[in-house]
Amino acid sequence: MGAGKMGTFFSDLLQPDNEVAVFDTDPTRLRFTYGVLRFSDLTEVEEFEPEMVLNAVTVKNTIVAFNHILPHIPKECILSDIASVKTGLPEFYATCGHPFVSTHPMFGPTFASLSNLADENAIIISEGSDSGRDFFRQIYSSLHLNIVDYTFDEHDLTIAYSLSIPFASTLVFGSVMKHQDAPGTTFKRHLAIARGLMSEDDYLLSEILFNPNTPRQLRLIRDKLDELQQIVTDRDAKAMKRFLDTVRDNLE
């Protein structure tokens, strides 16, 4: 479900070894899918009788899309999502009456090269269907991804750290930056990251930052900025050296 960038990526990935159909409410988006059946009406899904539904719509529509398709799929059909924000999904899966598998490919079309993912990661939620998890483990292994198993709660904690901190830092950078006639290399790299981030959906950015675990991470950023500001204000070379050593240790 969903013929966006990630939906077409997965359809291309799966179609050589599986019978794949892609459904999208906007038929014009289906023209970018190849080697698959193209559906724009849910009655076509009924005739297809899928063994698994892979939900690749936008985060805000994930559960809505599931609810739309539930009446049109077999009872034993596995529901799967690749959402980066799992808010509401554990509760939905608990009552949907279908087996499920939830994963999070920790890469996206904005920054990652979808043709070379050897340095990227994927999370497989440990709850749900064994066969569903095995299916995605095989798929992600074929891409040479580093695979980590987390519960839904552990996933949310990880996302609060691995996404909220860089997102917040980038938003702060973008909020104070001014045009530079001769920007340095570091500035240009930060600018490219900021522009890439701001091309993402506003709802996705908001939901990642609204993770209940994010405020603690933001407090850590604020405390470290306060510490750095004091060091700079005092021109304290020894304190700066300790600060820089700590950063290098963290990076290692």
PDB file of C-alpha atoms in Angstrom:
ATOM      1  CA  MET A   1       0.000   0.000   0.000  1.00  0.00           C
ATOM      2  CA  GLY A   2       1.421   3.326  -1.106  1.00  0.00           C
ATOM      3  CA  ALA A   3       3.436   3.939  -4.287  1.00  0.00           C
ATOM      4  CA  GLY A   4       5.756   6.542  -2.821  1.00  0.00           C
ATOM      5  CA  LYS A   5       9.533   6.240  -2.739  1.00  0.00           C
ATOM      6  CA  MET A   6       9.658   3.527  -0.087  1.00  0.00           C
ATOM      7  CA  GLY A   7       6.634   1.717  -1.515  1.00  0.00           C
ATOM      8  CA  THR A   8       8.182   1.509  -4.984  1.00  0.00           C
ATOM      9  CA  PHE A   9      11.534   0.561  -3.444  1.00  0.00           C
ATOM     10  CA  PHE A  10       9.976  -2.431  -1.690  1.00  0.00           C
ATOM     11  CA  SER A  11       7.898  -3.427  -4.711  1.00  0.00           C
ATOM     12  CA  ASP A  12      11.047  -3.448  -6.863  1.00  0.00           C
ATOM     13  CA  LEU A  13      12.869  -5.397  -4.169  1.00  0.00           C
ATOM     14  CA  LEU A  14      10.160  -8.045  -3.698  1.00  0.00           C
ATOM     15  CA  GLN A  15       8.807  -8.580  -7.200  1.00  0.00           C
ATOM     16  CA  PRO A  16      11.571 -10.839  -8.608  1.00  0.00           C
ATOM     17  CA  ASP A  17      10.750 -13.608  -6.095  1.00  0.00           C
ATOM     18  CA  ASN A  18       7.120 -12.864  -5.189  1.00  0.00           C
ATOM     19  CA  GLU A  19       3.818 -12.024  -6.816  1.00  0.00           C
ATOM     20  CA  VAL A  20       3.428  -8.370  -5.905  1.00  0.00           C
ATOM     21  CA  ALA A  21       0.548  -5.938  -6.319  1.00  0.00           C
ATOM     22  CA  VAL A  22       0.723  -2.227  -5.497  1.00  0.00           C
ATOM     23  CA  PHE A  23      -2.324  -0.247  -4.383  1.00  0.00           C
ATOM     24  CA  ASP A  24      -2.482   3.541  -4.257  1.00  0.00           C
ATOM     25  CA  THR A  25      -5.447   5.886  -4.057  1.00  0.00           C
ATOM     26  CA  ASP A  26      -3.706   8.086  -6.659  1.00  0.00           C
ATOM     27  CA  PRO A  27      -3.516   5.989  -9.868  1.00  0.00           C
ATOM     28  CA  THR A  28      -0.964   8.368 -11.425  1.00  0.00           C
ATOM     29  CA  ARG A  29       1.636   7.253  -8.887  1.00  0.00           C
ATOM     30  CA  LEU A  30       1.372   3.668 -10.078  1.00  0.00           C
ATOM     31  CA  ARG A  31       3.125   4.538 -13.332  1.00  0.00           C
ATOM     32  CA  PHE A  32       6.445   4.386 -11.462  1.00  0.00           C
ATOM     33  CA  THR A  33       5.954   0.709 -10.550  1.00  0.00           C
ATOM     34  CA  TYR A  34       7.225  -2.068 -12.791  1.00  0.00           C
ATOM     35  CA  GLY A  35       6.799  -5.848 -12.927  1.00  0.00           C
ATOM     36  CA  VAL A  36       3.872  -5.731 -10.488  1.00  0.00           C
ATOM     37  CA  LEU A  37       0.083  -5.655 -10.609  1.00  0.00           C
ATOM     38  CA  ARG A  38      -1.305  -2.142 -10.232  1.00  0.00           C
ATOM     39  CA  PHE A  39      -4.464  -1.672  -8.188  1.00  0.00           C
ATOM     40  CA  SER A  40      -6.485   1.496  -7.695  1.00  0.00           C
ATOM     41  CA  ASP A  41      -9.652  -0.185  -6.387  1.00  0.00           C
ATOM     42  CA  LEU A  42      -9.943  -2.256  -3.220  1.00  0.00           C
ATOM     43  CA  THR A  43     -12.075  -4.908  -4.965  1.00  0.00           C
ATOM     44  CA  GLU A  44      -8.934  -5.803  -6.905  1.00  0.00           C
ATOM     45  CA  VAL A  45      -7.217  -6.484  -3.580  1.00  0.00           C
ATOM     46  CA  GLU A  46     -10.010  -8.934  -2.690  1.00  0.00           C
ATOM     47  CA  GLU A  47      -9.396 -10.902  -5.882  1.00  0.00           C
ATOM     48  CA  PHE A  48      -5.635 -10.899  -5.293  1.00  0.00           C
ATOM     49  CA  GLU A  49      -6.010 -12.430  -1.787  1.00  0.00           C
ATOM     50  CA  PRO A  50      -2.642 -11.271  -0.425  1.00  0.00           C
ATOM     51  CA  GLU A  51      -0.664 -13.297   2.086  1.00  0.00           C
ATOM     52  CA  MET A  52       0.917 -10.087   3.408  1.00  0.00           C
ATOM     53  CA  VAL A  53       0.066  -6.399   3.230  1.00  0.00           C
ATOM     54  CA  LEU A  54       3.056  -4.054   3.424  1.00  0.00           C
ATOM     55  CA  ASN A  55       1.874  -0.621   4.531  1.00  0.00           C
ATOM     56  CA  ALA A  56       4.179   2.051   3.077  1.00  0.00           C
ATOM     57  CA  VAL A  57       1.897   5.084   3.243  1.00  0.00           C
ATOM     58  CA  THR A  58       2.784   8.225   5.184  1.00  0.00           C
ATOM     59  CA  VAL A  59       3.016   7.931   8.961  1.00  0.00           C
ATOM     60  CA  LYS A  60      -0.169   9.891   9.662  1.00  0.00           C
ATOM     61  CA  ASN A  61      -2.163   7.573   7.383  1.00  0.00           C
ATOM     62  CA  THR A  62      -0.702   4.199   8.423  1.00  0.00           C
ATOM     63  CA  ILE A  63      -3.526   3.060  10.692  1.00  0.00           C
ATOM     64  CA  VAL A  64      -6.160   4.738   8.477  1.00  0.00           C
ATOM     65  CA  ALA A  65      -4.887   2.743   5.477  1.00  0.00           C
ATOM     66  CA  PHE A  66      -4.934  -0.484   7.479  1.00  0.00           C
ATOM     67  CA  ASN A  67      -8.549   0.121   8.489  1.00  0.00           C
ATOM     68  CA  HIS A  68      -9.539   0.735   4.869  1.00  0.00           C
ATOM     69  CA  ILE A  69      -8.042  -2.504   3.631  1.00  0.00           C
ATOM     70  CA  LEU A  70      -9.032  -4.851   6.490  1.00  0.00           C
ATOM     71  CA  PRO A  71     -12.448  -5.767   5.010  1.00  0.00           C
ATOM     72  CA  HIS A  72     -10.776  -6.759   1.728  1.00  0.00           C
ATOM     73  CA  ILE A  73      -8.070  -9.202   2.830  1.00  0.00           C
ATOM     74  CA  PRO A  74      -8.108 -12.810   4.098  1.00  0.00           C
ATOM     75  CA  LYS A  75      -8.211 -13.374   7.854  1.00  0.00           C
ATOM     76  CA  GLU A  76      -4.795 -15.040   7.844  1.00  0.00           C
ATOM     77  CA  CYS A  77      -3.140 -12.186   5.887  1.00  0.00           C
ATOM     78  CA  ILE A  78      -0.145 -10.749   7.744  1.00  0.00           C
ATOM     79  CA  LEU A  79      -0.194  -6.998   8.277  1.00  0.00           C
ATOM     80  CA  SER A  80       3.186  -5.284   8.140  1.00  0.00           C
ATOM     81  CA  ASP A  81       4.402  -1.734   8.504  1.00  0.00           C
ATOM     82  CA  ILE A  82       7.715   0.058   8.014  1.00  0.00           C
ATOM     83  CA  ALA A  83       6.701   3.178   9.956  1.00  0.00           C
ATOM     84  CA  SER A  84       9.428   5.205  11.635  1.00  0.00           C
ATOM     85  CA  VAL A  85       6.902   6.247  14.287  1.00  0.00           C
ATOM     86  CA  LYS A  86       5.067   3.343  15.955  1.00  0.00           C
ATOM     87  CA  THR A  87       2.632   5.451  17.986  1.00  0.00           C
ATOM     88  CA  GLY A  88      -0.723   3.659  18.189  1.00  0.00           C
ATOM     89  CA  LEU A  89       0.419   0.592  16.248  1.00  0.00           C
ATOM     90  CA  PRO A  90       0.798  -1.813  19.233  1.00  0.00           C
ATOM     91  CA  GLU A  91      -2.779  -1.033  20.267  1.00  0.00           C
ATOM     92  CA  PHE A  92      -4.028  -1.392  16.694  1.00  0.00           C
ATOM     93  CA  TYR A  93      -2.324  -4.748  16.166  1.00  0.00           C
ATOM     94  CA  ALA A  94      -3.666  -6.039  19.480  1.00  0.00           C
ATOM     95  CA  THR A  95      -7.251  -5.670  18.268  1.00  0.00           C
ATOM     96  CA  CYS A  96      -7.058  -6.021  14.464  1.00  0.00           C
ATOM     97  CA  GLY A  97      -7.494  -9.808  14.416  1.00  0.00           C
ATOM     98  CA  HIS A  98      -4.582 -10.373  12.015  1.00  0.00           C
ATOM     99  CA  PRO A  99      -1.025 -11.615  12.496  1.00  0.00           C
ATOM    100  CA  PHE A 100       1.433  -8.757  12.121  1.00  0.00           C
ATOM    101  CA  VAL A 101       5.079  -7.830  11.722  1.00  0.00           C
ATOM    102  CA  SER A 102       6.509  -4.371  12.304  1.00  0.00           C
ATOM    103  CA  THR A 103       9.920  -3.250  11.098  1.00  0.00           C
ATOM    104  CA  HIS A 104      11.774   0.008  10.644  1.00  0.00           C
ATOM    105  CA  PRO A 105      14.333   0.293   7.844  1.00  0.00           C
ATOM    106  CA  MET A 106      16.601   2.969   9.304  1.00  0.00           C
ATOM    107  CA  PHE A 107      17.247   4.580   5.963  1.00  0.00           C
ATOM    108  CA  GLY A 108      15.207   6.670   3.610  1.00  0.00           C
ATOM    109  CA  PRO A 109      15.280   8.209   0.168  1.00  0.00           C
ATOM    110  CA  THR A 110      16.435  11.610   1.457  1.00  0.00           C
ATOM    111  CA  PHE A 111      19.929  10.637   2.622  1.00  0.00           C
ATOM    112  CA  ALA A 112      20.560   6.951   1.909  1.00  0.00           C
ATOM    113  CA  SER A 113      21.568   5.466  -1.416  1.00  0.00           C
ATOM    114  CA  LEU A 114      18.918   2.815  -1.960  1.00  0.00           C
ATOM    115  CA  SER A 115      21.270   1.004  -4.331  1.00  0.00           C
ATOM    116  CA  ASN A 116      23.947   0.585  -1.642  1.00  0.00           C
ATOM    117  CA  LEU A 117      22.683  -0.064   1.886  1.00  0.00           C
ATOM    118  CA  ALA A 118      25.585  -2.068   3.319  1.00  0.00           C
ATOM    119  CA  ASP A 119      26.262   0.558   6.001  1.00  0.00           C
ATOM    120  CA  GLU A 120      22.611   1.023   6.970  1.00  0.00           C
ATOM    121  CA  ASN A 121      20.476  -0.560   9.718  1.00  0.00           C
ATOM    122  CA  ALA A 122      17.034  -2.083  10.146  1.00  0.00           C
ATOM    123  CA  ILE A 123      14.951  -2.732  13.254  1.00  0.00           C
ATOM    124  CA  ILE A 124      12.639  -5.737  13.508  1.00  0.00           C
ATOM    125  CA  ILE A 125      10.060  -5.545  16.294  1.00  0.00           C
ATOM    126  CA  SER A 126      10.278  -8.727  18.361  1.00  0.00           C
ATOM    127  CA  GLU A 127       6.510  -8.878  18.924  1.00  0.00           C
ATOM    128  CA  GLY A 128       4.207 -10.370  16.311  1.00  0.00           C
ATOM    129  CA  SER A 129       4.308 -13.119  13.690  1.00  0.00           C
ATOM    130  CA  ASP A 130       7.340 -15.422  13.621  1.00  0.00           C
ATOM    131  CA  SER A 131       6.946 -16.062   9.899  1.00  0.00           C
ATOM    132  CA  GLY A 132       6.582 -12.327   9.270  1.00  0.00           C
ATOM    133  CA  ARG A 133       9.784 -11.567  11.156  1.00  0.00           C
ATOM    134  CA  ASP A 134      11.606 -14.359   9.320  1.00  0.00           C
ATOM    135  CA  PHE A 135      10.430 -12.941   5.989  1.00  0.00           C
ATOM    136  CA  PHE A 136      11.807  -9.470   6.703  1.00  0.00           C
ATOM    137  CA  ARG A 137      14.980 -10.837   8.258  1.00  0.00           C
ATOM    138  CA  GLN A 138      15.664 -12.620   4.982  1.00  0.00           C
ATOM    139  CA  ILE A 139      14.867  -9.498   2.958  1.00  0.00           C
ATOM    140  CA  TYR A 140      17.027  -7.205   5.077  1.00  0.00           C
ATOM    141  CA  SER A 141      19.865  -9.730   5.167  1.00  0.00           C
ATOM    142  CA  SER A 142      19.855  -9.804   1.365  1.00  0.00           C
ATOM    143  CA  LEU A 143      20.515  -6.035   1.472  1.00  0.00           C
ATOM    144  CA  HIS A 144      23.419  -6.599   3.898  1.00  0.00           C
ATOM    145  CA  LEU A 145      21.735  -4.411   6.506  1.00  0.00           C
ATOM    146  CA  ASN A 146      22.690  -4.588  10.159  1.00  0.00           C
ATOM    147  CA  ILE A 147      19.562  -5.993  11.833  1.00  0.00           C
ATOM    148  CA  VAL A 148      18.575  -5.265  15.432  1.00  0.00           C
ATOM    149  CA  ASP A 149      15.624  -6.764  17.319  1.00  0.00           C
ATOM    150  CA  TYR A 150      13.675  -4.411  19.607  1.00  0.00           C
ATOM    151  CA  THR A 151      10.335  -4.420  21.349  1.00  0.00           C
ATOM    152  CA  PHE A 152       7.952  -1.576  20.502  1.00  0.00           C
ATOM    153  CA  ASP A 153       9.057   0.240  23.687  1.00  0.00           C
ATOM    154  CA  GLU A 154      12.745  -0.252  22.934  1.00  0.00           C
ATOM    155  CA  HIS A 155      12.172   1.013  19.405  1.00  0.00           C
ATOM    156  CA  ASP A 156      10.610   4.233  20.665  1.00  0.00           C
ATOM    157  CA  LEU A 157      13.513   4.800  23.068  1.00  0.00           C
ATOM    158  CA  THR A 158      16.017   4.265  20.271  1.00  0.00           C
ATOM    159  CA  ILE A 159      14.221   6.607  17.893  1.00  0.00           C
ATOM    160  CA  ALA A 160      14.094   9.314  20.556  1.00  0.00           C
ATOM    161  CA  TYR A 161      17.887   9.157  20.689  1.00  0.00           C
ATOM    162  CA  SER A 162      18.918   8.372  17.111  1.00  0.00           C
ATOM    163  CA  LEU A 163      16.416  10.647  15.352  1.00  0.00           C
ATOM    164  CA  SER A 164      15.264  13.270  17.845  1.00  0.00           C
ATOM    165  CA  ILE A 165      18.776  14.494  18.697  1.00  0.00           C
ATOM    166  CA  PRO A 166      19.973  15.021  15.093  1.00  0.00           C
ATOM    167  CA  PHE A 167      16.558  16.359  14.073  1.00  0.00           C
ATOM    168  CA  ALA A 168      16.516  18.879  16.923  1.00  0.00           C
ATOM    169  CA  SER A 169      20.142  19.889  16.352  1.00  0.00           C
ATOM    170  CA  THR A 170      19.501  20.407  12.655  1.00  0.00           C
ATOM    171  CA  LEU A 171      16.347  22.425  13.316  1.00  0.00           C
ATOM    172  CA  VAL A 172      18.262  24.688  15.698  1.00  0.00           C
ATOM    173  CA  PHE A 173      20.998  25.154  13.079  1.00  0.00           C
ATOM    174  CA  GLY A 174      18.430  26.023  10.425  1.00  0.00           C
ATOM    175  CA  SER A 175      16.537  28.397  12.697  1.00  0.00           C
ATOM    176  CA  VAL A 176      19.585  30.627  13.349  1.00  0.00           C
ATOM    177  CA  MET A 177      21.475  30.381  10.042  1.00  0.00           C
ATOM    178  CA  LYS A 178      21.921  33.321   7.712  1.00  0.00           C
ATOM    179  CA  HIS A 179      22.960  33.465   4.074  1.00  0.00           C
ATOM    180  CA  GLN A 180      26.689  33.023   3.554  1.00  0.00           C
ATOM    181  CA  ASP A 181      28.434  34.382   0.463  1.00  0.00           C
ATOM    182  CA  ALA A 182      31.473  32.182   1.073  1.00  0.00           C
ATOM    183  CA  PRO A 183      30.371  29.239   3.232  1.00  0.00           C
ATOM    184  CA  GLY A 184      32.954  26.793   4.544  1.00  0.00           C
ATOM    185  CA  THR A 185      32.865  23.056   3.919  1.00  0.00           C
ATOM    186  CA  THR A 186      31.389  22.218   7.343  1.00  0.00           C
ATOM    187  CA  PHE A 187      28.658  24.835   6.913  1.00  0.00           C
ATOM    188  CA  LYS A 188      27.760  23.489   3.472  1.00  0.00           C
ATOM    189  CA  ARG A 189      27.506  19.944   4.827  1.00  0.00           C
ATOM    190  CA  HIS A 190      25.234  21.063   7.659  1.00  0.00           C
ATOM    191  CA  LEU A 191      23.179  23.048   5.152  1.00  0.00           C
ATOM    192  CA  ALA A 192      22.716  19.991   2.917  1.00  0.00           C
ATOM    193  CA  ILE A 193      21.537  17.949   5.909  1.00  0.00           C
ATOM    194  CA  ALA A 194      19.136  20.711   6.960  1.00  0.00           C
ATOM    195  CA  ARG A 195      17.658  21.012   3.472  1.00  0.00           C
ATOM    196  CA  GLY A 196      17.246  17.247   3.266  1.00  0.00           C
ATOM    197  CA  LEU A 197      15.512  17.147   6.640  1.00  0.00           C
ATOM    198  CA  MET A 198      13.157  19.964   5.729  1.00  0.00           C
ATOM    199  CA  SER A 199      12.079  18.100   2.593  1.00  0.00           C
ATOM    200  CA  GLU A 200      10.456  15.507   4.863  1.00  0.00           C
ATOM    201  CA  ASP A 201       6.773  15.564   5.747  1.00  0.00           C
ATOM    202  CA  ASP A 202       5.940  18.017   8.562  1.00  0.00           C
ATOM    203  CA  TYR A 203       3.776  15.425  10.295  1.00  0.00           C
ATOM    204  CA  LEU A 204       6.635  12.901  10.306  1.00  0.00           C
ATOM    205  CA  LEU A 205       9.036  15.439  11.813  1.00  0.00           C
ATOM    206  CA  SER A 206       6.481  16.438  14.429  1.00  0.00           C
ATOM    207  CA  GLU A 207       5.607  12.885  15.431  1.00  0.00           C
ATOM    208  CA  ILE A 208       9.264  11.891  15.804  1.00  0.00           C
ATOM    209  CA  LEU A 209       9.884  14.914  18.017  1.00  0.00           C
ATOM    210  CA  PHE A 210       6.644  14.322  19.938  1.00  0.00           C
ATOM    211  CA  ASN A 211       7.949  10.906  21.038  1.00  0.00           C
ATOM    212  CA  PRO A 212       7.440  10.843  24.859  1.00  0.00           C
ATOM    213  CA  ASN A 213      11.153  10.081  25.241  1.00  0.00           C
ATOM    214  CA  THR A 214      12.296  13.138  23.266  1.00  0.00           C
ATOM    215  CA  PRO A 215      12.076  15.812  26.026  1.00  0.00           C
ATOM    216  CA  ARG A 216      14.830  14.089  28.005  1.00  0.00           C
ATOM    217  CA  GLN A 217      17.094  14.105  24.942  1.00  0.00           C
ATOM    218  CA  LEU A 218      16.348  17.784  24.347  1.00  0.00           C
ATOM    219  CA  ARG A 219      17.285  18.553  27.947  1.00  0.00           C
ATOM    220  CA  LEU A 220      20.640  16.849  27.367  1.00  0.00           C
ATOM    221  CA  ILE A 221      21.242  19.073  24.329  1.00  0.00           C
ATOM    222  CA  ARG A 222      20.246  22.171  26.286  1.00  0.00           C
ATOM    223  CA  ASP A 223      22.528  21.270  29.219  1.00  0.00           C
ATOM    224  CA  LYS A 224      25.492  20.654  26.939  1.00  0.00           C
ATOM    225  CA  LEU A 225      24.873  23.941  25.110  1.00  0.00           C
ATOM    226  CA  ASP A 226      24.785  25.735  28.469  1.00  0.00           C
ATOM    227  CA  GLU A 227      28.074  24.076  29.437  1.00  0.00           C
ATOM    228  CA  LEU A 228      29.702  24.991  26.122  1.00  0.00           C
ATOM    229  CA  GLN A 229      28.403  28.558  26.304  1.00  0.00           C
ATOM    230  CA  GLN A 230      29.946  28.991  29.769  1.00  0.00           C
ATOM    231  CA  ILE A 231      33.281  27.599  28.602  1.00  0.00           C
ATOM    232  CA  VAL A 232      33.341  29.972  25.623  1.00  0.00           C
ATOM    233  CA  THR A 233      32.249  32.957  27.727  1.00  0.00           C
ATOM    234  CA  ASP A 234      35.011  32.251  30.260  1.00  0.00           C
ATOM    235  CA  ARG A 235      37.557  31.459  27.533  1.00  0.00           C
ATOM    236  CA  ASP A 236      38.493  28.486  29.699  1.00  0.00           C
ATOM    237  CA  ALA A 237      41.058  26.549  27.650  1.00  0.00           C
ATOM    238  CA  LYS A 238      41.331  23.654  30.103  1.00  0.00           C
ATOM    239  CA  ALA A 239      37.575  23.185  30.261  1.00  0.00           C
ATOM    240  CA  MET A 240      37.388  23.349  26.466  1.00  0.00           C
ATOM    241  CA  LYS A 241      40.063  20.653  26.200  1.00  0.00           C
ATOM    242  CA  ARG A 242      38.065  18.408  28.553  1.00  0.00           C
ATOM    243  CA  PHE A 243      34.897  19.074  26.564  1.00  0.00           C
ATOM    244  CA  LEU A 244      36.582  18.232  23.252  1.00  0.00           C
ATOM    245  CA  ASP A 245      38.150  15.088  24.721  1.00  0.00           C
ATOM    246  CA  THR A 246      34.716  13.941  25.901  1.00  0.00           C
ATOM    247  CA  VAL A 247      33.271  14.483  22.428  1.00  0.00           C
ATOM    248  CA  ARG A 248      36.097  12.492  20.819  1.00  0.00           C
ATOM    249  CA  ASP A 249      35.623   9.682  23.335  1.00  0.00           C
ATOM    250  CA  ASN A 250      31.884   9.591  22.571  1.00  0.00           C
ATOM    251  CA  LEU A 251      32.516   9.436  18.844  1.00  0.00           C
ATOM    252  CA  GLU A 252      34.874   6.517  19.263  1.00  0.00           C
TER     253      GLU A 252
END
